[in-house]
PDB file of C-alpha atoms and ligand atoms in Angstrom:
ATOM      1  CA  MET A 322      62.770 -12.183  65.918  1.00 35.00           C
ATOM      2  CA  ALA A 323      61.371 -11.076  62.571  1.00 39.00           C
ATOM      3  CA  ALA A 324      58.696  -9.029  64.310  1.00 40.00           C
ATOM      4  CA  LYS A 325      61.298  -7.347  66.461  1.00 39.00           C
ATOM      5  CA  LYS A 326      63.364  -6.409  63.416  1.00 38.00           C
ATOM      6  CA  LYS A 327      60.351  -5.000  61.680  1.00 38.00           C
ATOM      7  CA  SER A 328      59.328  -2.751  64.548  1.00 39.00           C
ATOM      8  CA  LYS A 329      62.896  -1.513  64.838  1.00 37.00           C
ATOM      9  CA  SER A 330      63.068  -0.472  61.218  1.00 37.00           C
ATOM     10  CA  THR A 331      59.662   1.232  61.496  1.00 37.00           C
ATOM     11  CA  SER A 332      60.699   3.290  64.495  1.00 38.00           C
ATOM     12  CA  LYS A 333      63.853   4.325  62.669  1.00 39.00           C
ATOM     13  CA  SER A 334      61.998   5.255  59.525  1.00 44.00           C
ATOM     14  CA  LYS A 335      62.643   8.854  58.602  1.00 49.00           C
ATOM     15  CA  SER A 336      59.645   9.468  56.397  1.00 56.00           C
ATOM     16  CA  PRO A 337      56.457  10.151  58.352  1.00 62.00           C
ATOM     17  CA  GLN A 338      53.087   8.876  57.272  1.00 72.00           C
ATOM     18  CA  ARG A 339      52.129  10.640  54.074  1.00 80.00           C
ATOM     19  CA  ALA A 340      48.827  12.178  53.112  1.00 81.00           C
ATOM     20  CA  THR A 341      46.648   9.557  51.433  1.00 82.00           C
ATOM     21  CA  LYS A 342      46.765  11.750  48.311  1.00 91.00           C
ATOM     22  CA  PRO A 343      48.617  15.062  47.781  1.00 96.00           C
ATOM     23  CA  LEU A 344      46.787  17.886  49.544  1.00 97.00           C
ATOM     24  CA  SER A 345      47.808  20.193  46.727  1.00 97.00           C
ATOM     25  CA  GLN A 346      45.260  18.211  44.710  1.00 97.00           C
ATOM     26  CA  LEU A 347      42.703  17.401  47.412  1.00 98.00           C
ATOM     27  CA  LEU A 348      42.391  20.936  48.779  1.00 98.00           C
ATOM     28  CA  ARG A 349      42.924  22.857  45.551  1.00 98.00           C
ATOM     29  CA  LEU A 350      39.894  24.972  44.764  1.00 98.00           C
ATOM     30  CA  PRO A 351      38.626  23.933  41.331  1.00 97.00           C
ATOM     31  CA  SER A 352      38.228  26.736  38.813  1.00 95.00           C
ATOM     32  CA  GLY A 353      34.701  27.993  38.217  1.00 95.00           C
ATOM     33  CA  PRO A 354      31.880  29.203  40.445  1.00 96.00           C
ATOM     34  CA  VAL A 355      32.550  28.899  44.189  1.00 97.00           C
ATOM     35  CA  ASP A 356      29.869  27.871  46.671  1.00 97.00           C
ATOM     36  CA  LEU A 357      31.493  27.857  50.094  1.00 98.00           C
ATOM     37  CA  SER A 358      28.449  26.284  51.760  1.00 97.00           C
ATOM     38  CA  SER A 359      29.091  23.134  49.730  1.00 97.00           C
ATOM     39  CA  LEU A 360      32.642  22.780  51.071  1.00 98.00           C
ATOM     40  CA  ASP A 361      32.715  20.821  54.344  1.00 98.00           C
ATOM     41  CA  THR A 362      34.416  22.805  57.131  1.00 98.00           C
ATOM     42  CA  ALA A 363      34.938  19.656  59.246  1.00 98.00           C
ATOM     43  CA  ALA A 364      36.419  17.414  56.556  1.00 98.00           C
ATOM     44  CA  THR A 365      39.782  15.693  57.078  1.00 97.00           C
ATOM     45  CA  HIS A 366      40.749  15.130  53.439  1.00 97.00           C
ATOM     46  CA  GLY A 367      43.931  13.117  53.027  1.00 97.00           C
ATOM     47  CA  PHE A 368      44.647  12.772  56.753  1.00 97.00           C
ATOM     48  CA  PRO A 369      46.584   9.528  57.190  1.00 95.00           C
ATOM     49  CA  GLY A 370      45.901   9.021  60.923  1.00 93.00           C
ATOM     50  CA  LYS A 371      42.890   8.152  63.043  1.00 93.00           C
ATOM     51  CA  GLY A 372      41.936  11.641  64.159  1.00 93.00           C
ATOM     52  CA  LYS A 373      42.457  14.153  66.907  1.00 95.00           C
ATOM     53  CA  GLU A 374      44.625  11.821  68.965  1.00 96.00           C
ATOM     54  CA  ASP A 375      47.368  11.541  66.376  1.00 96.00           C
ATOM     55  CA  GLY A 376      46.960  14.960  64.688  1.00 96.00           C
ATOM     56  CA  PRO A 377      49.686  16.799  66.638  1.00 96.00           C
ATOM     57  CA  ALA A 378      52.163  13.902  66.315  1.00 96.00           C
ATOM     58  CA  LEU A 379      51.627  13.599  62.561  1.00 97.00           C
ATOM     59  CA  THR A 380      52.088  17.352  62.192  1.00 96.00           C
ATOM     60  CA  GLN A 381      55.271  17.261  64.255  1.00 96.00           C
ATOM     61  CA  ALA A 382      56.521  14.323  62.192  1.00 96.00           C
ATOM     62  CA  LEU A 383      56.719  16.637  59.172  1.00 96.00           C
ATOM     63  CA  ALA A 384      59.159  18.968  60.932  1.00 96.00           C
ATOM     64  CA  PRO A 385      62.485  17.304  59.996  1.00 96.00           C
ATOM     65  CA  GLU A 386      61.715  17.270  56.287  1.00 97.00           C
ATOM     66  CA  ILE A 387      60.260  20.787  56.255  1.00 97.00           C
ATOM     67  CA  SER A 388      63.331  22.012  58.172  1.00 96.00           C
ATOM     68  CA  ASP A 389      65.734  20.388  55.747  1.00 97.00           C
ATOM     69  CA  LEU A 390      63.936  21.819  52.707  1.00 97.00           C
ATOM     70  CA  GLN A 391      63.658  25.267  54.267  1.00 97.00           C
ATOM     71  CA  GLU A 392      67.377  25.248  55.007  1.00 97.00           C
ATOM     72  CA  ARG A 393      68.105  24.481  51.350  1.00 98.00           C
ATOM     73  CA  LEU A 394      65.851  27.352  50.287  1.00 98.00           C
ATOM     74  CA  TYR A 395      67.588  29.678  52.742  1.00 98.00           C
ATOM     75  CA  ALA A 396      71.068  28.492  51.715  1.00 97.00           C
ATOM     76  CA  ASN A 397      70.292  29.325  48.087  1.00 97.00           C
ATOM     77  CA  GLY A 398      69.049  32.744  49.139  1.00 97.00           C
ATOM     78  CA  ARG A 399      72.375  33.415  50.856  1.00 95.00           C
ATOM     79  CA  SER A 400      74.582  32.048  48.055  1.00 94.00           C
ATOM     80  CA  ASP A 401      72.772  33.298  44.996  1.00 94.00           C
ATOM     81  CA  PRO A 402      70.125  35.897  45.869  1.00 95.00           C
ATOM     82  CA  GLU A 403      69.663  36.876  42.216  1.00 95.00           C
ATOM     83  CA  ASN A 404      68.293  33.474  41.338  1.00 93.00           C
ATOM     84  CA  ALA A 405      67.008  32.088  44.631  1.00 95.00           C
ATOM     85  CA  LYS A 406      63.396  31.082  44.983  1.00 97.00           C
ATOM     86  CA  ARG A 407      60.966  32.316  47.612  1.00 98.00           C
ATOM     87  CA  VAL A 408      57.747  31.040  49.168  1.00 98.00           C
ATOM     88  CA  LEU A 409      54.696  33.035  50.201  1.00 98.00           C
ATOM     89  CA  VAL A 410      51.983  31.506  52.379  1.00 98.00           C
ATOM     90  CA  VAL A 411      48.851  33.665  52.454  1.00 98.00           C
ATOM     91  CA  LEU A 412      46.463  32.983  55.344  1.00 98.00           C
ATOM     92  CA  GLN A 413      42.913  34.250  55.111  1.00 98.00           C
ATOM     93  CA  GLY A 414      39.809  33.297  57.041  1.00 98.00           C
ATOM     94  CA  MET A 415      37.045  34.665  59.234  1.00 98.00           C
ATOM     95  CA  ASP A 416      37.877  35.616  62.844  1.00 97.00           C
ATOM     96  CA  THR A 417      38.684  32.513  64.941  1.00 97.00           C
ATOM     97  CA  SER A 418      39.433  30.439  61.816  1.00 98.00           C
ATOM     98  CA  GLY A 419      42.918  29.894  63.226  1.00 97.00           C
ATOM     99  CA  LYS A 420      45.434  32.001  61.354  1.00 98.00           C
ATOM    100  CA  GLY A 421      47.392  32.418  64.578  1.00 96.00           C
ATOM    101  CA  GLY A 422      47.171  28.709  65.394  1.00 96.00           C
ATOM    102  CA  VAL A 423      48.520  27.775  61.968  1.00 97.00           C
ATOM    103  CA  ILE A 424      51.415  30.199  62.359  1.00 97.00           C
ATOM    104  CA  ARG A 425      52.247  28.749  65.783  1.00 96.00           C
ATOM    105  CA  HIS A 426      51.798  25.059  65.057  1.00 95.00           C
ATOM    106  CA  ALA A 427      52.567  24.630  61.347  1.00 93.00           C
ATOM    107  CA  MET A 428      54.850  27.502  60.396  1.00 93.00           C
ATOM    108  CA  GLY A 429      56.392  27.398  63.879  1.00 91.00           C
ATOM    109  CA  MET A 430      58.269  24.257  62.847  1.00 92.00           C
ATOM    110  CA  VAL A 431      60.474  26.331  60.541  1.00 94.00           C
ATOM    111  CA  ASP A 432      63.691  28.085  61.644  1.00 94.00           C
ATOM    112  CA  PRO A 433      62.531  31.623  62.549  1.00 95.00           C
ATOM    113  CA  GLN A 434      65.544  33.035  60.678  1.00 96.00           C
ATOM    114  CA  GLY A 435      64.007  31.841  57.427  1.00 97.00           C
ATOM    115  CA  ILE A 436      60.568  33.345  58.043  1.00 97.00           C
ATOM    116  CA  GLN A 437      59.222  36.795  57.231  1.00 98.00           C
ATOM    117  CA  LEU A 438      55.873  37.136  58.973  1.00 98.00           C
ATOM    118  CA  THR A 439      53.594  40.087  58.323  1.00 98.00           C
ATOM    119  CA  SER A 440      50.205  40.655  59.972  1.00 98.00           C
ATOM    120  CA  PHE A 441      48.058  43.106  58.063  1.00 98.00           C
ATOM    121  CA  LYS A 442      45.836  45.248  60.238  1.00 98.00           C
ATOM    122  CA  VAL A 443      43.603  48.234  59.560  1.00 98.00           C
ATOM    123  CA  PRO A 444      45.895  50.405  57.399  1.00 98.00           C
ATOM    124  CA  THR A 445      47.897  53.015  59.299  1.00 98.00           C
ATOM    125  CA  ASP A 446      47.834  56.705  58.329  1.00 98.00           C
ATOM    126  CA  GLU A 447      51.093  56.178  56.484  1.00 98.00           C
ATOM    127  CA  GLU A 448      49.771  53.114  54.608  1.00 98.00           C
ATOM    128  CA  ARG A 449      46.603  54.960  53.693  1.00 97.00           C
ATOM    129  CA  LYS A 450      48.622  57.523  51.763  1.00 98.00           C
ATOM    130  CA  HIS A 451      49.641  54.813  49.309  1.00 98.00           C
ATOM    131  CA  HIS A 452      48.011  52.374  46.900  1.00 98.00           C
ATOM    132  CA  TYR A 453      46.573  49.382  48.810  1.00 98.00           C
ATOM    133  CA  LEU A 454      49.231  47.075  47.327  1.00 98.00           C
ATOM    134  CA  TRP A 455      52.080  49.285  48.564  1.00 98.00           C
ATOM    135  CA  ARG A 456      52.312  47.675  51.995  1.00 98.00           C
ATOM    136  CA  ILE A 457      51.859  44.218  50.484  1.00 98.00           C
ATOM    137  CA  ARG A 458      54.688  44.650  47.971  1.00 98.00           C
ATOM    138  CA  ARG A 459      57.044  45.767  50.728  1.00 98.00           C
ATOM    139  CA  ALA A 460      56.276  42.597  52.683  1.00 98.00           C
ATOM    140  CA  LEU A 461      56.945  40.117  49.872  1.00 98.00           C
ATOM    141  CA  PRO A 462      59.595  37.569  50.904  1.00 98.00           C
ATOM    142  CA  ASP A 463      63.264  38.123  50.130  1.00 98.00           C
ATOM    143  CA  PRO A 464      65.216  35.473  48.186  1.00 98.00           C
ATOM    144  CA  GLY A 465      65.436  32.204  50.115  1.00 98.00           C
ATOM    145  CA  MET A 466      62.751  33.235  52.598  1.00 98.00           C
ATOM    146  CA  ILE A 467      59.318  31.939  53.477  1.00 98.00           C
ATOM    147  CA  GLY A 468      56.918  34.863  53.752  1.00 98.00           C
ATOM    148  CA  ILE A 469      53.740  34.439  55.770  1.00 98.00           C
ATOM    149  CA  PHE A 470      50.856  36.841  55.354  1.00 98.00           C
ATOM    150  CA  ASP A 471      48.437  36.869  58.288  1.00 98.00           C
ATOM    151  CA  ARG A 472      45.669  38.553  56.280  1.00 98.00           C
ATOM    152  CA  SER A 473      46.764  40.092  53.009  1.00 98.00           C
ATOM    153  CA  GLN A 474      45.839  42.017  49.875  1.00 98.00           C
ATOM    154  CA  TYR A 475      42.538  40.129  50.047  1.00 98.00           C
ATOM    155  CA  GLU A 476      41.315  42.312  52.918  1.00 98.00           C
ATOM    156  CA  ASP A 477      41.003  44.978  50.235  1.00 98.00           C
ATOM    157  CA  VAL A 478      38.244  42.984  48.538  1.00 98.00           C
ATOM    158  CA  LEU A 479      36.800  41.491  51.764  1.00 98.00           C
ATOM    159  CA  VAL A 480      36.401  43.840  54.734  1.00 98.00           C
ATOM    160  CA  VAL A 481      36.727  46.813  52.391  1.00 98.00           C
ATOM    161  CA  ARG A 482      33.871  45.502  50.255  1.00 98.00           C
ATOM    162  CA  VAL A 483      31.576  44.355  53.080  1.00 98.00           C
ATOM    163  CA  GLU A 484      32.091  47.508  55.135  1.00 97.00           C
ATOM    164  CA  GLN A 485      31.814  49.655  51.992  1.00 97.00           C
ATOM    165  CA  LEU A 486      35.076  51.434  52.709  1.00 98.00           C
ATOM    166  CA  VAL A 487      35.484  52.302  49.018  1.00 97.00           C
ATOM    167  CA  PRO A 488      32.920  52.426  46.164  1.00 98.00           C
ATOM    168  CA  VAL A 489      32.044  49.249  44.229  1.00 98.00           C
ATOM    169  CA  SER A 490      33.811  50.567  41.133  1.00 98.00           C
ATOM    170  CA  GLU A 491      36.996  50.782  43.187  1.00 98.00           C
ATOM    171  CA  TRP A 492      37.074  47.320  44.813  1.00 98.00           C
ATOM    172  CA  ASN A 493      35.688  45.629  41.725  1.00 98.00           C
ATOM    173  CA  LYS A 494      38.814  46.314  39.699  1.00 98.00           C
ATOM    174  CA  ARG A 495      41.066  44.978  42.433  1.00 98.00           C
ATOM    175  CA  TYR A 496      40.640  41.290  41.547  1.00 98.00           C
ATOM    176  CA  ASP A 497      42.438  41.803  38.240  1.00 98.00           C
ATOM    177  CA  GLU A 498      45.024  44.029  39.902  1.00 98.00           C
ATOM    178  CA  ILE A 499      45.705  41.370  42.515  1.00 98.00           C
ATOM    179  CA  ASN A 500      46.090  38.729  39.795  1.00 98.00           C
ATOM    180  CA  THR A 501      48.593  40.916  37.956  1.00 98.00           C
ATOM    181  CA  PHE A 502      50.445  41.607  41.196  1.00 98.00           C
ATOM    182  CA  GLU A 503      50.629  37.911  42.080  1.00 98.00           C
ATOM    183  CA  LYS A 504      51.711  36.980  38.548  1.00 98.00           C
ATOM    184  CA  LYS A 505      54.658  39.342  38.824  1.00 98.00           C
ATOM    185  CA  ALA A 506      55.670  37.905  42.202  1.00 98.00           C
ATOM    186  CA  ALA A 507      55.404  34.376  40.790  1.00 98.00           C
ATOM    187  CA  ASP A 508      57.477  35.342  37.744  1.00 98.00           C
ATOM    188  CA  GLU A 509      60.130  36.658  40.112  1.00 96.00           C
ATOM    189  CA  GLY A 510      60.463  33.178  41.625  1.00 97.00           C
ATOM    190  CA  THR A 511      57.887  33.160  44.409  1.00 98.00           C
ATOM    191  CA  THR A 512      55.842  30.031  45.005  1.00 98.00           C
ATOM    192  CA  ILE A 513      52.504  31.332  46.271  1.00 98.00           C
ATOM    193  CA  ILE A 514      50.303  29.160  48.501  1.00 98.00           C
ATOM    194  CA  LYS A 515      47.007  30.813  49.382  1.00 98.00           C
ATOM    195  CA  CYS A 516      45.096  29.158  52.220  1.00 98.00           C
ATOM    196  CA  PHE A 517      41.498  29.974  53.021  1.00 98.00           C
ATOM    197  CA  LEU A 518      40.815  28.638  56.515  1.00 98.00           C
ATOM    198  CA  HIS A 519      37.190  27.631  56.160  1.00 98.00           C
ATOM    199  CA  VAL A 520      35.394  27.664  59.510  1.00 98.00           C
ATOM    200  CA  SER A 521      31.654  27.209  60.047  1.00 98.00           C
ATOM    201  CA  PHE A 522      29.268  29.749  61.561  1.00 98.00           C
ATOM    202  CA  ASP A 523      28.572  27.412  64.514  1.00 98.00           C
ATOM    203  CA  GLU A 524      32.223  26.676  65.192  1.00 98.00           C
ATOM    204  CA  GLN A 525      33.007  30.390  65.176  1.00 98.00           C
ATOM    205  CA  LYS A 526      30.351  30.903  67.844  1.00 98.00           C
ATOM    206  CA  ALA A 527      31.853  28.144  69.995  1.00 98.00           C
ATOM    207  CA  ARG A 528      35.336  29.665  69.662  1.00 98.00           C
ATOM    208  CA  LEU A 529      34.135  33.173  70.497  1.00 97.00           C
ATOM    209  CA  ALA A 530      32.308  31.768  73.545  1.00 97.00           C
ATOM    210  CA  ALA A 531      35.477  29.925  74.585  1.00 97.00           C
ATOM    211  CA  ARG A 532      37.402  33.190  74.470  1.00 96.00           C
ATOM    212  CA  LEU A 533      34.916  34.689  76.923  1.00 97.00           C
ATOM    213  CA  ALA A 534      34.958  31.645  79.174  1.00 97.00           C
ATOM    214  CA  SER A 535      38.432  32.071  80.589  1.00 95.00           C
ATOM    215  CA  PRO A 536      40.490  35.148  81.515  1.00 97.00           C
ATOM    216  CA  ASP A 537      43.563  33.826  79.712  1.00 97.00           C
ATOM    217  CA  LYS A 538      41.615  34.078  76.451  1.00 95.00           C
ATOM    218  CA  TYR A 539      40.074  37.529  76.898  1.00 97.00           C
ATOM    219  CA  TRP A 540      42.992  39.072  75.003  1.00 96.00           C
ATOM    220  CA  LYS A 541      41.948  37.135  71.907  1.00 94.00           C
ATOM    221  CA  TYR A 542      38.388  38.437  72.079  1.00 96.00           C
ATOM    222  CA  ASN A 543      37.489  41.498  70.068  1.00 95.00           C
ATOM    223  CA  PRO A 544      33.912  42.801  70.444  1.00 96.00           C
ATOM    224  CA  GLY A 545      34.141  43.895  66.796  1.00 94.00           C
ATOM    225  CA  ASP A 546      34.298  40.233  65.755  1.00 94.00           C
ATOM    226  CA  VAL A 547      30.610  39.889  66.704  1.00 96.00           C
ATOM    227  CA  ASP A 548      29.748  42.769  64.390  1.00 95.00           C
ATOM    228  CA  ALA A 549      31.573  41.033  61.531  1.00 94.00           C
ATOM    229  CA  ARG A 550      29.791  37.798  62.475  1.00 97.00           C
ATOM    230  CA  ALA A 551      26.452  39.575  62.038  1.00 97.00           C
ATOM    231  CA  LYS A 552      27.480  40.116  58.401  1.00 98.00           C
ATOM    232  CA  TRP A 553      28.435  36.463  57.862  1.00 98.00           C
ATOM    233  CA  PRO A 554      26.561  35.973  54.541  1.00 98.00           C
ATOM    234  CA  ALA A 555      28.113  39.134  53.063  1.00 98.00           C
ATOM    235  CA  TYR A 556      31.581  37.978  54.113  1.00 98.00           C
ATOM    236  CA  GLN A 557      31.018  34.489  52.710  1.00 98.00           C
ATOM    237  CA  GLN A 558      29.953  36.034  49.406  1.00 98.00           C
ATOM    238  CA  ALA A 559      32.982  38.319  49.375  1.00 98.00           C
ATOM    239  CA  TYR A 560      35.226  35.339  50.086  1.00 98.00           C
ATOM    240  CA  ALA A 561      33.567  33.250  47.380  1.00 98.00           C
ATOM    241  CA  ASP A 562      34.144  35.999  44.806  1.00 98.00           C
ATOM    242  CA  ALA A 563      37.759  36.592  45.864  1.00 98.00           C
ATOM    243  CA  LEU A 564      38.492  32.868  45.692  1.00 98.00           C
ATOM    244  CA  GLU A 565      36.785  32.473  42.344  1.00 98.00           C
ATOM    245  CA  ARG A 566      38.272  35.526  40.656  1.00 98.00           C
ATOM    246  CA  CYS A 567      41.821  35.133  41.973  1.00 98.00           C
ATOM    247  CA  ASN A 568      42.300  31.378  41.626  1.00 98.00           C
ATOM    248  CA  THR A 569      45.139  31.067  39.144  1.00 98.00           C
ATOM    249  CA  ASP A 570      47.769  28.479  38.313  1.00 97.00           C
ATOM    250  CA  TYR A 571      50.509  30.817  39.502  1.00 98.00           C
ATOM    251  CA  ALA A 572      48.702  31.703  42.749  1.00 98.00           C
ATOM    252  CA  PRO A 573      46.144  29.006  43.517  1.00 98.00           C
ATOM    253  CA  TRP A 574      43.694  28.912  46.408  1.00 98.00           C
ATOM    254  CA  PHE A 575      43.529  25.985  48.780  1.00 98.00           C
ATOM    255  CA  VAL A 576      40.447  25.604  50.955  1.00 98.00           C
ATOM    256  CA  ILE A 577      41.469  24.262  54.372  1.00 98.00           C
ATOM    257  CA  PRO A 578      38.605  22.779  56.420  1.00 98.00           C
ATOM    258  CA  ALA A 579      39.225  24.592  59.713  1.00 98.00           C
ATOM    259  CA  ASP A 580      36.637  23.331  62.209  1.00 98.00           C
ATOM    260  CA  ARG A 581      39.133  20.774  63.504  1.00 98.00           C
ATOM    261  CA  LYS A 582      42.264  22.573  64.651  1.00 98.00           C
ATOM    262  CA  TRP A 583      44.469  19.464  64.513  1.00 98.00           C
ATOM    263  CA  TYR A 584      43.522  18.836  60.884  1.00 98.00           C
ATOM    264  CA  ARG A 585      43.905  22.492  59.892  1.00 98.00           C
ATOM    265  CA  ASN A 586      47.452  22.637  61.330  1.00 98.00           C
ATOM    266  CA  TRP A 587      48.489  19.347  59.768  1.00 98.00           C
ATOM    267  CA  ALA A 588      47.009  20.319  56.395  1.00 98.00           C
ATOM    268  CA  VAL A 589      48.895  23.616  56.132  1.00 98.00           C
ATOM    269  CA  ALA A 590      52.174  21.983  57.217  1.00 97.00           C
ATOM    270  CA  GLN A 591      51.630  19.215  54.681  1.00 97.00           C
ATOM    271  CA  LEU A 592      50.821  21.719  51.916  1.00 98.00           C
ATOM    272  CA  LEU A 593      54.007  23.612  52.697  1.00 98.00           C
ATOM    273  CA  ARG A 594      55.996  20.364  52.611  1.00 97.00           C
ATOM    274  CA  GLU A 595      54.524  19.372  49.253  1.00 98.00           C
ATOM    275  CA  HIS A 596      55.319  22.748  47.717  1.00 98.00           C
ATOM    276  CA  LEU A 597      58.885  22.740  49.051  1.00 98.00           C
ATOM    277  CA  VAL A 598      59.402  19.231  47.659  1.00 97.00           C
ATOM    278  CA  GLY A 599      58.032  20.397  44.298  1.00 97.00           C
ATOM    279  CA  MET A 600      60.586  23.221  44.167  1.00 97.00           C
ATOM    280  CA  ASP A 601      63.356  20.664  43.722  1.00 93.00           C
ATOM    281  CA  LEU A 602      65.749  22.453  46.056  1.00 96.00           C
ATOM    282  CA  SER A 603      69.385  21.444  45.927  1.00 95.00           C
ATOM    283  CA  TRP A 604      72.248  22.635  48.119  1.00 97.00           C
ATOM    284  CA  PRO A 605      74.188  25.501  46.568  1.00 95.00           C
ATOM    285  CA  GLU A 606      77.557  24.697  45.004  1.00 93.00           C
ATOM    286  CA  ALA A 607      80.631  25.937  46.843  1.00 93.00           C
ATOM    287  CA  THR A 608      81.828  29.271  45.482  1.00 89.00           C
ATOM    288  CA  PHE A 609      85.417  28.412  46.475  1.00 94.00           C
ATOM    289  CA  ASP A 610      87.910  25.619  45.828  1.00 97.00           C
ATOM    290  CA  VAL A 611      86.891  23.029  48.449  1.00 97.00           C
ATOM    291  CA  ALA A 612      90.146  21.041  48.293  1.00 98.00           C
ATOM    292  CA  ALA A 613      92.266  24.158  48.582  1.00 98.00           C
ATOM    293  CA  GLU A 614      90.206  25.400  51.530  1.00 98.00           C
ATOM    294  CA  LYS A 615      90.454  22.024  53.263  1.00 98.00           C
ATOM    295  CA  ALA A 616      94.216  22.244  52.942  1.00 98.00           C
ATOM    296  CA  ARG A 617      94.255  25.786  54.307  1.00 98.00           C
ATOM    297  CA  VAL A 618      92.131  24.813  57.305  1.00 98.00           C
ATOM    298  CA  ALA A 619      94.384  21.804  57.951  1.00 98.00           C
ATOM    299  CA  ARG A 620      97.463  24.017  57.871  1.00 98.00           C
ATOM    300  CA  SER A 621      95.986  26.690  60.064  1.00 97.00           C
TER     301      SER A 621
HETATM  302  P1  AMP B 746      43.310  40.778  63.603  1.00 69.39           P
HETATM  303  O1  AMP B 746      43.818  40.010  62.426  1.00 69.39           O
HETATM  304  O2  AMP B 746      42.314  40.034  64.405  1.00 69.39           O
HETATM  305  O3  AMP B 746      44.412  41.358  64.421  1.00 69.39           O
HETATM  306  O4  AMP B 746      42.483  42.018  63.036  1.00 69.39           O
HETATM  307  C1  AMP B 746      42.973  42.865  62.069  1.00 69.39           C
HETATM  308  C2  AMP B 746      41.828  43.707  61.579  1.00 69.39           C
HETATM  309  O5  AMP B 746      42.333  44.556  60.550  1.00 69.39           O
HETATM  310  C3  AMP B 746      40.713  42.884  60.974  1.00 69.39           C
HETATM  311  O6  AMP B 746      39.489  43.343  61.454  1.00 69.39           O
HETATM  312  C4  AMP B 746      40.833  43.180  59.487  1.00 69.39           C
HETATM  313  O7  AMP B 746      39.627  43.112  58.798  1.00 69.39           O
HETATM  314  C5  AMP B 746      41.405  44.582  59.492  1.00 69.39           C
HETATM  315  N1  AMP B 746      42.065  44.896  58.227  1.00 69.39           N
HETATM  316  C6  AMP B 746      43.112  44.291  57.669  1.00 69.39           C
HETATM  317  N2  AMP B 746      43.405  44.817  56.468  1.00 69.39           N
HETATM  318  C7  AMP B 746      42.515  45.796  56.265  1.00 69.39           C
HETATM  319  C8  AMP B 746      42.282  46.715  55.201  1.00 69.39           C
HETATM  320  N3  AMP B 746      43.038  46.714  54.104  1.00 69.39           N
HETATM  321  N4  AMP B 746      41.265  47.596  55.330  1.00 69.39           N
HETATM  322  C9  AMP B 746      40.501  47.589  56.437  1.00 69.39           C
HETATM  323  N5  AMP B 746      40.661  46.758  57.472  1.00 69.39           N
HETATM  324  C10 AMP B 746      41.650  45.863  57.395  1.00 69.39           C
HETATM  325 MG1   MG B 747      40.912  38.982  65.414  1.00 69.39          MG
END
């Protein structure tokens, strides 16, 4: 009898298994020199389950709480746009690190009406006429919204640096500019969560090979990715410098071990949940006389 009662209350429990310790601590990049090779790409820091078999279920279990918090954020954006907060999730990582997978599996749990997703590609002719932050500024989330950047301002110190698209003197001053830019966004009420999806050289090879192994994955394969792969050390160095020089309290970097897709998806969803909880979001007050409106509806 007692056992039966217990299992009933467990199945009814609304709060899913929590991370063993907040991921905003476990995955936060410490300040100081960054050595990416010392950060395990296959780690499962804080994961409360057994492994791959319960990864998707534990990710999905976060959906109700994330949805509720996102709705509060959105409601505040509608009621009081002047003061409403915003969230910006920045996703960076080498090709195949899973930016798309995170958007589908972690961010996909959020009401699409509350999401502003921007994928940054090679700048268009129009974008090229402007400062590199022009297109980024235009994509910052509106009040009450969750912005997602699939690539970001960081491409301007990553691919631009490795491919020598501008002189050193040009990209070298961008770290400070990006910090200033992010500080302003944070001051305007944006909670910034920067995720570096850290995939290993070997895992990238396996994922590229998988894309060539079946016709339904050809569309994901870009021959140019192999050229970038050939410059792996230069990219890792560029990433290390970007992470080190732009790792601030107002726009911190989180390093997400990305060799295990189920962990990567859970970790980003969990990070989003933790940040939304930390924003202390309440429902907006009614801007009308509730009792009077109830009476009017009753009479109508
Ligand atoms: P994907 O994300 O796979 O669709 O690829 C987008 C491509 O656009 C990647 O190769 C990026 O490196 C490239 N890209 C994004 N931003 C920039 C930029 N600011 N300058 C040059 N290339 C960029
Ligand atoms: Mg790609």
